[in-house]
Coordinates of C-alpha atoms in Angstrom, one line a residue:
M1 CA 13.4 -8.0 -5.2
A2 CA 14.1 -11.7 -4.6
H3 CA 11.2 -11.9 -2.2
A4 CA 8.9 -10.1 -4.6
A5 CA 10.0 -12.4 -7.4
R6 CA 9.3 -15.5 -5.3
V7 CA 5.8 -14.2 -4.5
A8 CA 5.1 -13.3 -8.1
L9 CA 6.2 -16.8 -9.2
V10 CA 4.0 -18.4 -6.8
A11 CA 1.1 -16.3 -7.8
T12 CA 1.8 -16.9 -11.5
V13 CA 1.8 -20.7 -10.9
I14 CA -1.6 -20.4 -9.0
I15 CA -3.1 -18.3 -11.8
G16 CA -1.7 -20.7 -14.4
A17 CA -3.3 -23.8 -12.7
M18 CA -6.5 -21.9 -12.5
Y19 CA -6.3 -20.9 -16.2
V20 CA -5.7 -24.4 -17.3
C21 CA -8.7 -25.7 -15.2
V22 CA -11.0 -22.9 -16.5
V23 CA -10.1 -23.3 -20.2
A24 CA -10.2 -27.1 -20.0
G25 CA -13.7 -26.9 -18.5
F26 CA -14.7 -24.3 -21.1
D27 CA -13.4 -26.5 -23.9
V28 CA -15.4 -29.6 -22.6
V29 CA -18.6 -27.5 -22.3
D30 CA -18.1 -26.0 -25.8
R31 CA -17.6 -29.3 -27.4
H32 CA -20.5 -30.9 -25.6
R33 CA -22.7 -28.0 -26.8
L34 CA -21.5 -28.3 -30.5
V35 CA -22.0 -32.1 -30.5
G36 CA -25.4 -31.7 -28.9
Q37 CA -26.4 -29.5 -31.9
I38 CA -25.2 -32.2 -34.3
D39 CA -27.1 -34.9 -32.3
T40 CA -30.3 -32.8 -32.6
R41 CA -29.9 -32.4 -36.3
L42 CA -29.2 -36.2 -36.8
Q43 CA -32.4 -37.0 -34.8
Q44 CA -34.4 -34.7 -37.0
R45 CA -33.1 -36.4 -40.1
L46 CA -33.8 -39.9 -38.7
T47 CA -37.3 -38.8 -37.7
Q48 CA -38.0 -37.5 -41.2
A49 CA -36.7 -40.7 -42.8
A50 CA -38.7 -43.0 -40.6
R51 CA -41.8 -41.1 -41.5
N52 CA -41.2 -41.2 -45.2
S53 CA -39.1 -44.3 -45.4
A54 CA -40.0 -44.9 -49.1
E55 CA -38.6 -41.4 -50.1
A56 CA -35.8 -41.4 -47.6
G57 CA -33.2 -41.7 -50.3
S58 CA -34.3 -38.5 -52.1
I59 CA -32.2 -35.5 -51.5
D60 CA -35.3 -33.3 -51.7
A61 CA -36.7 -35.0 -48.7
Y62 CA -34.1 -33.3 -46.5
D63 CA -32.5 -30.2 -47.7
N64 CA -28.8 -30.3 -46.7
A65 CA -28.2 -26.9 -48.1
H66 CA -30.5 -25.0 -45.8
D67 CA -27.5 -23.6 -44.0
V68 CA -24.3 -23.3 -45.9
D69 CA -22.3 -23.3 -42.7
D70 CA -23.6 -26.9 -41.7
A71 CA -21.9 -30.0 -42.8
P72 CA -24.2 -32.3 -44.9
V73 CA -26.1 -35.1 -43.1
F74 CA -25.6 -38.6 -44.8
L75 CA -28.1 -41.3 -44.5
W76 CA -27.8 -45.1 -44.9
R77 CA -30.3 -47.9 -44.8
V78 CA -28.9 -51.1 -43.1
T79 CA -30.8 -54.4 -43.6
N80 CA -31.3 -56.9 -40.9
G81 CA -28.4 -58.9 -42.3
G82 CA -26.0 -56.0 -41.9
T83 CA -25.8 -54.8 -45.6
S84 CA -25.7 -51.0 -45.8
S85 CA -26.7 -48.8 -48.7
A86 CA -26.1 -45.0 -49.0
L87 CA -29.4 -43.1 -49.3
T88 CA -27.6 -39.6 -49.7
P89 CA -25.4 -38.9 -52.7
G90 CA -21.7 -38.6 -51.7
A91 CA -22.0 -40.6 -48.5
P92 CA -18.8 -42.6 -47.6
A93 CA -18.9 -46.4 -47.0
L94 CA -20.5 -47.3 -43.7
P95 CA -18.8 -50.4 -42.1
R96 CA -20.8 -52.4 -39.7
S97 CA -18.3 -51.6 -36.8
A98 CA -18.9 -47.9 -37.3
W99 CA -22.2 -47.8 -35.5
S100 CA -24.0 -49.6 -32.7
A101 CA -27.6 -50.6 -32.3
S102 CA -27.4 -50.4 -28.6
T103 CA -25.8 -46.9 -28.4
P104 CA -27.9 -43.9 -29.5
S105 CA -24.9 -41.8 -30.6
V106 CA -21.3 -42.7 -31.4
E107 CA -18.3 -41.2 -33.0
A108 CA -16.3 -43.1 -35.6
H109 CA -14.0 -42.6 -38.5
L110 CA -15.5 -43.0 -42.0
G111 CA -12.6 -42.8 -44.4
R112 CA -10.3 -39.9 -43.2
E113 CA -12.9 -37.9 -41.3
S114 CA -14.5 -38.2 -37.9
F115 CA -18.3 -38.4 -38.0
R116 CA -21.1 -38.4 -35.3
L117 CA -23.5 -41.2 -35.9
Q118 CA -27.0 -42.0 -34.8
A119 CA -29.2 -45.1 -35.6
E120 CA -32.9 -45.8 -35.5
R121 CA -34.8 -49.0 -36.3
V122 CA -37.6 -48.7 -38.8
G123 CA -39.4 -52.0 -39.3
R124 CA -36.9 -54.7 -39.9
D125 CA -34.2 -52.2 -41.1
W126 CA -32.1 -49.6 -39.6
F127 CA -31.5 -46.0 -40.7
V128 CA -28.2 -44.5 -39.8
A129 CA -27.4 -40.8 -40.0
A130 CA -24.0 -39.2 -39.7
Q131 CA -22.5 -35.7 -39.9
S132 CA -18.9 -34.8 -40.1
L133 CA -17.1 -33.4 -36.9
A134 CA -14.6 -31.5 -39.1
D135 CA -16.2 -28.2 -38.2
V136 CA -16.3 -29.1 -34.5
D137 CA -12.6 -30.1 -34.7
R138 CA -11.7 -26.9 -36.5
I139 CA -13.5 -24.7 -33.9
E140 CA -11.7 -26.7 -31.0
S141 CA -8.4 -26.4 -32.8
D142 CA -8.8 -22.6 -33.3
L143 CA -9.9 -22.2 -29.6
L144 CA -7.0 -24.2 -28.3
L145 CA -4.6 -22.1 -30.4
L146 CA -6.1 -19.0 -29.0
E147 CA -5.8 -20.3 -25.5
A148 CA -2.3 -21.4 -26.1
I149 CA -1.4 -17.9 -27.3
A150 CA -3.4 -16.0 -24.6
G151 CA -2.2 -18.3 -21.7
P152 CA 1.6 -17.3 -21.8
I153 CA 0.7 -13.7 -22.4
L154 CA -1.6 -13.8 -19.3
L155 CA 0.9 -15.5 -17.1
I156 CA 3.7 -13.2 -18.1
S157 CA 1.4 -10.2 -17.5
V158 CA 0.4 -11.7 -14.1
F159 CA 4.1 -12.3 -13.1
L160 CA 5.2 -8.8 -14.1
G161 CA 2.2 -7.2 -12.5
T162 CA 2.6 -9.1 -9.3
L163 CA 6.3 -8.5 -9.3
L164 CA 5.7 -4.7 -9.8
I165 CA 3.1 -4.6 -7.0
G166 CA 5.4 -6.7 -4.7
V167 CA 8.3 -4.4 -5.3
K168 CA 6.1 -1.3 -4.7
A169 CA 4.5 -2.9 -1.6
A170 CA 7.8 -4.0 -0.2
S171 CA 9.5 -0.7 -0.7
P172 CA 7.9 0.9 2.4
V173 CA 8.5 -2.2 4.5
E174 CA 12.1 -2.4 3.3
L175 CA 12.5 1.4 4.0
A176 CA 11.0 0.9 7.5
R177 CA 13.3 -2.0 8.1
Q178 CA 16.4 0.0 7.1
R179 CA 15.2 2.8 9.3
Q180 CA 14.7 0.5 12.2
L181 CA 18.3 -0.8 11.8
E182 CA 19.6 2.7 11.5
F183 CA 17.5 3.7 14.5
T184 CA 18.8 0.8 16.5
A185 CA 22.4 1.5 15.6
D186 CA 22.0 5.3 16.4
A187 CA 20.2 4.6 19.6
S188 CA 22.9 2.1 20.7
H189 CA 25.6 4.7 19.9
E190 CA 23.8 7.5 21.7
L191 CA 23.2 5.3 24.8
R192 CA 26.7 3.9 24.7
T193 CA 28.3 7.3 24.8
P194 CA 27.1 8.4 28.3
L195 CA 27.4 4.9 29.6
S196 CA 31.1 4.8 28.5
V197 CA 31.7 8.0 30.2
I198 CA 30.1 6.9 33.4
E199 CA 32.0 3.6 33.3
A200 CA 35.3 5.4 32.7
E201 CA 34.7 7.8 35.5
V202 CA 33.9 5.0 38.0
T203 CA 36.9 3.0 36.9
L204 CA 39.3 5.9 37.3
S205 CA 37.7 6.7 40.7
L206 CA 38.2 3.1 42.0
H207 CA 41.9 3.0 41.0
G208 CA 43.9 4.9 43.5
S209 CA 43.2 7.5 46.1
R210 CA 41.8 10.8 45.0
S211 CA 40.9 14.0 46.8
G212 CA 37.4 15.0 47.8
D213 CA 37.3 17.7 45.1
D214 CA 38.3 15.1 42.4
Y215 CA 35.6 12.7 43.7
R216 CA 33.1 15.6 43.6
A217 CA 34.1 16.5 40.1
T218 CA 33.8 12.9 39.1
L219 CA 30.2 12.6 40.5
E220 CA 29.2 15.8 38.8
R221 CA 30.3 14.5 35.4
I222 CA 28.6 11.2 36.2
G223 CA 25.5 13.2 37.1
R224 CA 25.5 15.1 33.9
E225 CA 25.8 12.0 31.8
S226 CA 23.1 10.3 33.8
V227 CA 20.8 13.3 33.0
R228 CA 21.7 12.9 29.4
L229 CA 21.1 9.2 29.5
R230 CA 17.7 9.8 31.1
D231 CA 16.7 12.4 28.6
I232 CA 17.5 10.0 25.8
V233 CA 15.5 7.2 27.3
D234 CA 12.6 9.4 28.1
D235 CA 12.5 10.7 24.5
L236 CA 12.8 7.1 23.1
L237 CA 9.9 5.9 25.3
W238 CA 7.7 8.9 24.3
L239 CA 8.4 8.2 20.7
A240 CA 7.7 4.4 21.1
R241 CA 4.4 5.1 22.9
F242 CA 3.4 7.7 20.3
D243 CA 4.2 5.5 17.4
S244 CA 2.4 2.5 18.8
E245 CA -0.8 4.2 19.7
P246 CA -0.9 8.0 19.5
P247 CA -3.8 9.4 21.5
P248 CA -6.3 11.4 19.5
P249 CA -5.9 15.1 19.5
G250 CA -8.2 16.9 22.0
D251 CA -11.2 18.9 21.0
E252 CA -10.6 21.8 23.4
P253 CA -9.3 25.0 21.9
V254 CA -5.7 25.9 22.7
D255 CA -4.3 29.5 22.6
V256 CA -1.1 29.0 20.7
A257 CA 0.0 32.6 21.6
A258 CA -0.4 31.9 25.4
I259 CA 1.8 28.7 25.0
A260 CA 4.4 30.7 23.0
A261 CA 4.6 33.4 25.6
A262 CA 4.9 30.8 28.4
C263 CA 7.6 29.0 26.5
A264 CA 9.6 32.3 26.1
D265 CA 9.2 32.9 29.8
R266 CA 10.4 29.4 30.5
F267 CA 13.6 29.8 28.4
S268 CA 14.3 33.4 29.5
A269 CA 16.9 32.2 32.0
V270 CA 18.6 30.1 29.3
A271 CA 18.6 33.2 27.0
R272 CA 20.1 35.4 29.8
S273 CA 22.8 33.0 30.6
G274 CA 23.9 32.9 26.9
G275 CA 23.5 36.5 26.2
I276 CA 20.6 35.8 23.7
I277 CA 18.0 38.3 22.8
L278 CA 14.6 36.5 23.1
L279 CA 11.7 38.2 21.3
V280 CA 8.0 37.2 21.4
G281 CA 5.7 38.5 18.7
E282 CA 2.0 38.3 17.8
E283 CA 0.8 40.0 14.6
S284 CA -3.0 39.5 14.8
Q285 CA -5.8 40.3 17.2
T286 CA -7.7 37.3 15.9
L287 CA -7.7 34.5 18.4
P288 CA -4.9 32.0 17.5
W289 CA -6.7 28.9 18.8
I290 CA -6.3 25.4 17.5
N291 CA -7.8 22.0 18.6
A292 CA -4.9 20.0 20.1
P293 CA -3.8 18.7 23.5
P294 CA -2.1 21.6 25.2
E295 CA 0.8 19.4 26.5
W296 CA 1.7 18.4 23.0
I297 CA 1.9 22.0 21.7
E298 CA 3.9 23.0 24.8
R299 CA 6.5 20.3 24.0
L300 CA 6.6 21.2 20.4
A301 CA 7.3 24.9 21.3
A302 CA 9.9 23.8 23.8
V303 CA 11.7 21.6 21.3
L304 CA 11.8 24.5 18.7
M305 CA 12.9 27.1 21.2
D306 CA 15.6 24.8 22.7
N307 CA 17.0 24.3 19.2
A308 CA 16.8 28.0 18.3
C309 CA 18.6 29.0 21.5
R310 CA 21.3 26.3 21.0
Y311 CA 22.1 27.3 17.3
A312 CA 21.7 31.0 17.8
G313 CA 24.8 30.9 20.0
P314 CA 26.0 33.4 22.5
G315 CA 24.9 36.9 21.7
G316 CA 22.5 35.7 19.1
T317 CA 18.7 36.5 18.6
V318 CA 15.7 34.2 18.8
R319 CA 12.2 35.2 18.0
I320 CA 9.1 33.1 18.6
G321 CA 5.9 34.4 16.8
V322 CA 2.3 33.5 16.4
T323 CA 0.3 34.7 13.4
V324 CA -3.2 34.2 12.1
E325 CA -3.9 34.3 8.3
G326 CA -7.5 33.5 7.3
N327 CA -8.2 30.0 8.7
R328 CA -4.6 29.2 9.5
V329 CA -2.7 29.6 12.8
S330 CA 1.2 29.7 12.6
L331 CA 3.8 29.1 15.2
S332 CA 7.2 30.2 14.0
L333 CA 10.8 30.2 15.5
D334 CA 13.6 32.3 13.9
D335 CA 17.2 32.4 15.0
S336 CA 20.5 34.1 14.0
G337 CA 22.4 30.9 13.8
P338 CA 24.0 29.2 10.8
G339 CA 20.7 28.0 9.4
I340 CA 19.8 24.8 7.8
A341 CA 21.5 23.7 4.5
P342 CA 19.0 22.8 1.8
E343 CA 20.4 19.3 1.4
E344 CA 19.9 18.7 5.2
R345 CA 16.2 19.6 5.2
P346 CA 14.8 16.3 3.9
K347 CA 16.5 14.4 6.7
L348 CA 15.7 17.1 9.3
F349 CA 13.1 15.1 11.2
D350 CA 14.9 11.7 11.1
R351 CA 15.7 10.3 14.5
F352 CA 19.2 10.9 15.7
H353 CA 20.0 13.0 12.7
R354 CA 21.8 16.2 13.6
A355 CA 22.5 18.8 10.9
T356 CA 25.6 20.1 12.9
E357 CA 27.7 18.9 15.8
M358 CA 26.7 22.0 17.9
G359 CA 25.3 21.1 21.2
N360 CA 25.0 17.8 22.9
G361 CA 21.5 16.8 21.9
A362 CA 20.7 13.3 20.6
G363 CA 18.8 14.3 17.5
L364 CA 15.4 13.2 18.9
G365 CA 13.8 16.6 19.6
L366 CA 12.7 17.4 16.1
A367 CA 11.6 13.8 15.6
I368 CA 9.2 14.3 18.5
A369 CA 8.1 17.7 17.2
N370 CA 7.4 16.1 13.9
S371 CA 5.2 13.4 15.5
V372 CA 3.3 16.1 17.3
V373 CA 2.8 18.1 14.1
R374 CA 1.5 15.1 12.1
A375 CA -0.8 14.0 14.9
T376 CA -2.4 17.4 15.2
G377 CA -2.9 17.9 11.4
G378 CA -0.2 20.6 11.1
E379 CA 2.3 21.2 8.3
W380 CA 5.9 22.4 8.3
R381 CA 7.6 25.3 6.6
V382 CA 11.4 25.2 7.0
G383 CA 13.6 27.8 5.4
Q384 CA 15.8 30.7 5.9
G385 CA 14.7 33.4 8.4
D386 CA 15.1 37.2 8.3
L387 CA 17.5 36.9 11.2
G388 CA 19.9 35.1 9.1
G389 CA 19.4 31.6 10.6
A390 CA 16.8 28.9 10.4
H391 CA 13.1 29.6 10.1
M392 CA 10.9 26.9 11.5
E393 CA 7.2 27.3 11.2
V394 CA 4.1 25.1 11.9
R395 CA 0.7 25.9 10.5
W396 CA -2.6 24.4 11.7
H397 CA -6.3 25.0 10.8
R398 CA -7.8 27.5 13.1
S399 CA -10.2 26.1 15.8
P400 CA -13.9 26.6 14.8
N401 CA -14.6 27.6 18.4
A402 CA -12.4 30.7 18.0
K403 CA -14.2 34.0 17.9
G404 CA -13.8 36.4 14.9
P405 CA -12.0 39.7 14.7
G406 CA -13.1 42.4 17.1
D407 CA -14.7 40.0 19.6
P408 CA -13.4 40.2 23.2
R409 CA -10.5 37.9 23.8
E410 CA -11.1 35.1 26.4
P411 CA -8.1 33.0 26.7
P412 CA -9.1 29.3 27.0
E413 CA -6.1 28.3 29.0
P414 CA -5.9 28.4 32.8
S415 CA -4.2 31.3 34.6
S416 CA -1.0 29.3 34.8
R417 CA -0.7 29.6 31.1
R418 CA -1.3 33.4 30.8
R419 CA 1.0 35.2 28.5
A420 CA 4.4 36.5 29.4
P421 CA 5.6 39.8 28.3
T422 CA 6.0 40.2 24.6
N423 CA 9.8 41.0 24.8
V424 CA 12.2 39.2 27.1
P425 CA 15.4 41.1 27.3
A426 CA 18.7 39.2 27.5
G427 CA 19.5 40.5 30.9

């Protein structure tokens, strides 16, 4: 807020300076235009007086009432000796110092008003014409008043508008900064835990003599923590590379059903060891192809399957399914675990966020999965599944290269990605 206020203040000062320069220039140009119109009228009056010098004093010789908005033009005859006589009724006294024979147009005060004066020599005498500048001064005064009122309103509007824009623009930056700080703190915590365990195990092993079995157990614990540390670092590096410059999704069609079946086959040993019933289902004969890099979808499926197996628990059930509805292909994972509380769902894809303390993950898997989904144009559906636990579903647009219903199926993936059996028993 303070930074946005400073930026808004600087912008307001700049706009204020520009406003003053613009209105000052406009006022100068406007006054010059109005005075120029008076000079033209005075010149016309002097030209007429010079042509009819004998009748110059007659009001009929120049009709001052031809425009009711114009101030009257007064005319004087000045002798060579400097004596002036008014030729127009109502003309004020003309002192010799008020006009100049060497300057075509001047401004001077006659009585209490300011006048514009012009002089022209006719024979041995001079004719002097003058018109009041009261109207010009009134117009200028009204204009200055309007500018004085509009200026503060404009500057206040600029300040508030710039402040609002600054706050709105700074909010994502501040949010990103806060997330970066939280990410750094969480990453430090997650990395410090296995390092602390390794350090403690090494310290204990170096103090005193221990049996071979004890050393072996220590090395096994160190190995497990090293694997965990490596996994965290690998995930962090993958996310960093993905965030800096994610590669564009491939144009080749990928069979999501084949990847789901291969993922189930890969996790069958994990399911058997935990007594988990692992099911694979496909509810459509339409080719479930999408355009994406196969390795991205494989990693996404592995992350979702790993989470489902972890939270389903011993004796639980996990189902991976692929469906096609119209122009949409869905990959879904359901488990019989505790599910995801509604208040946890908005933070589900935050890095290092874990909804429960089950398992020993670092909370990076779903962040990676979310990066893949966003990069491939997919969308999430998270809720409660019919198995009682979490329902995680990703939907994509179906590949335009996929064939329609009833066409022979031709898996686009190599033989290494052929489907596993649709049901993988728990052992």
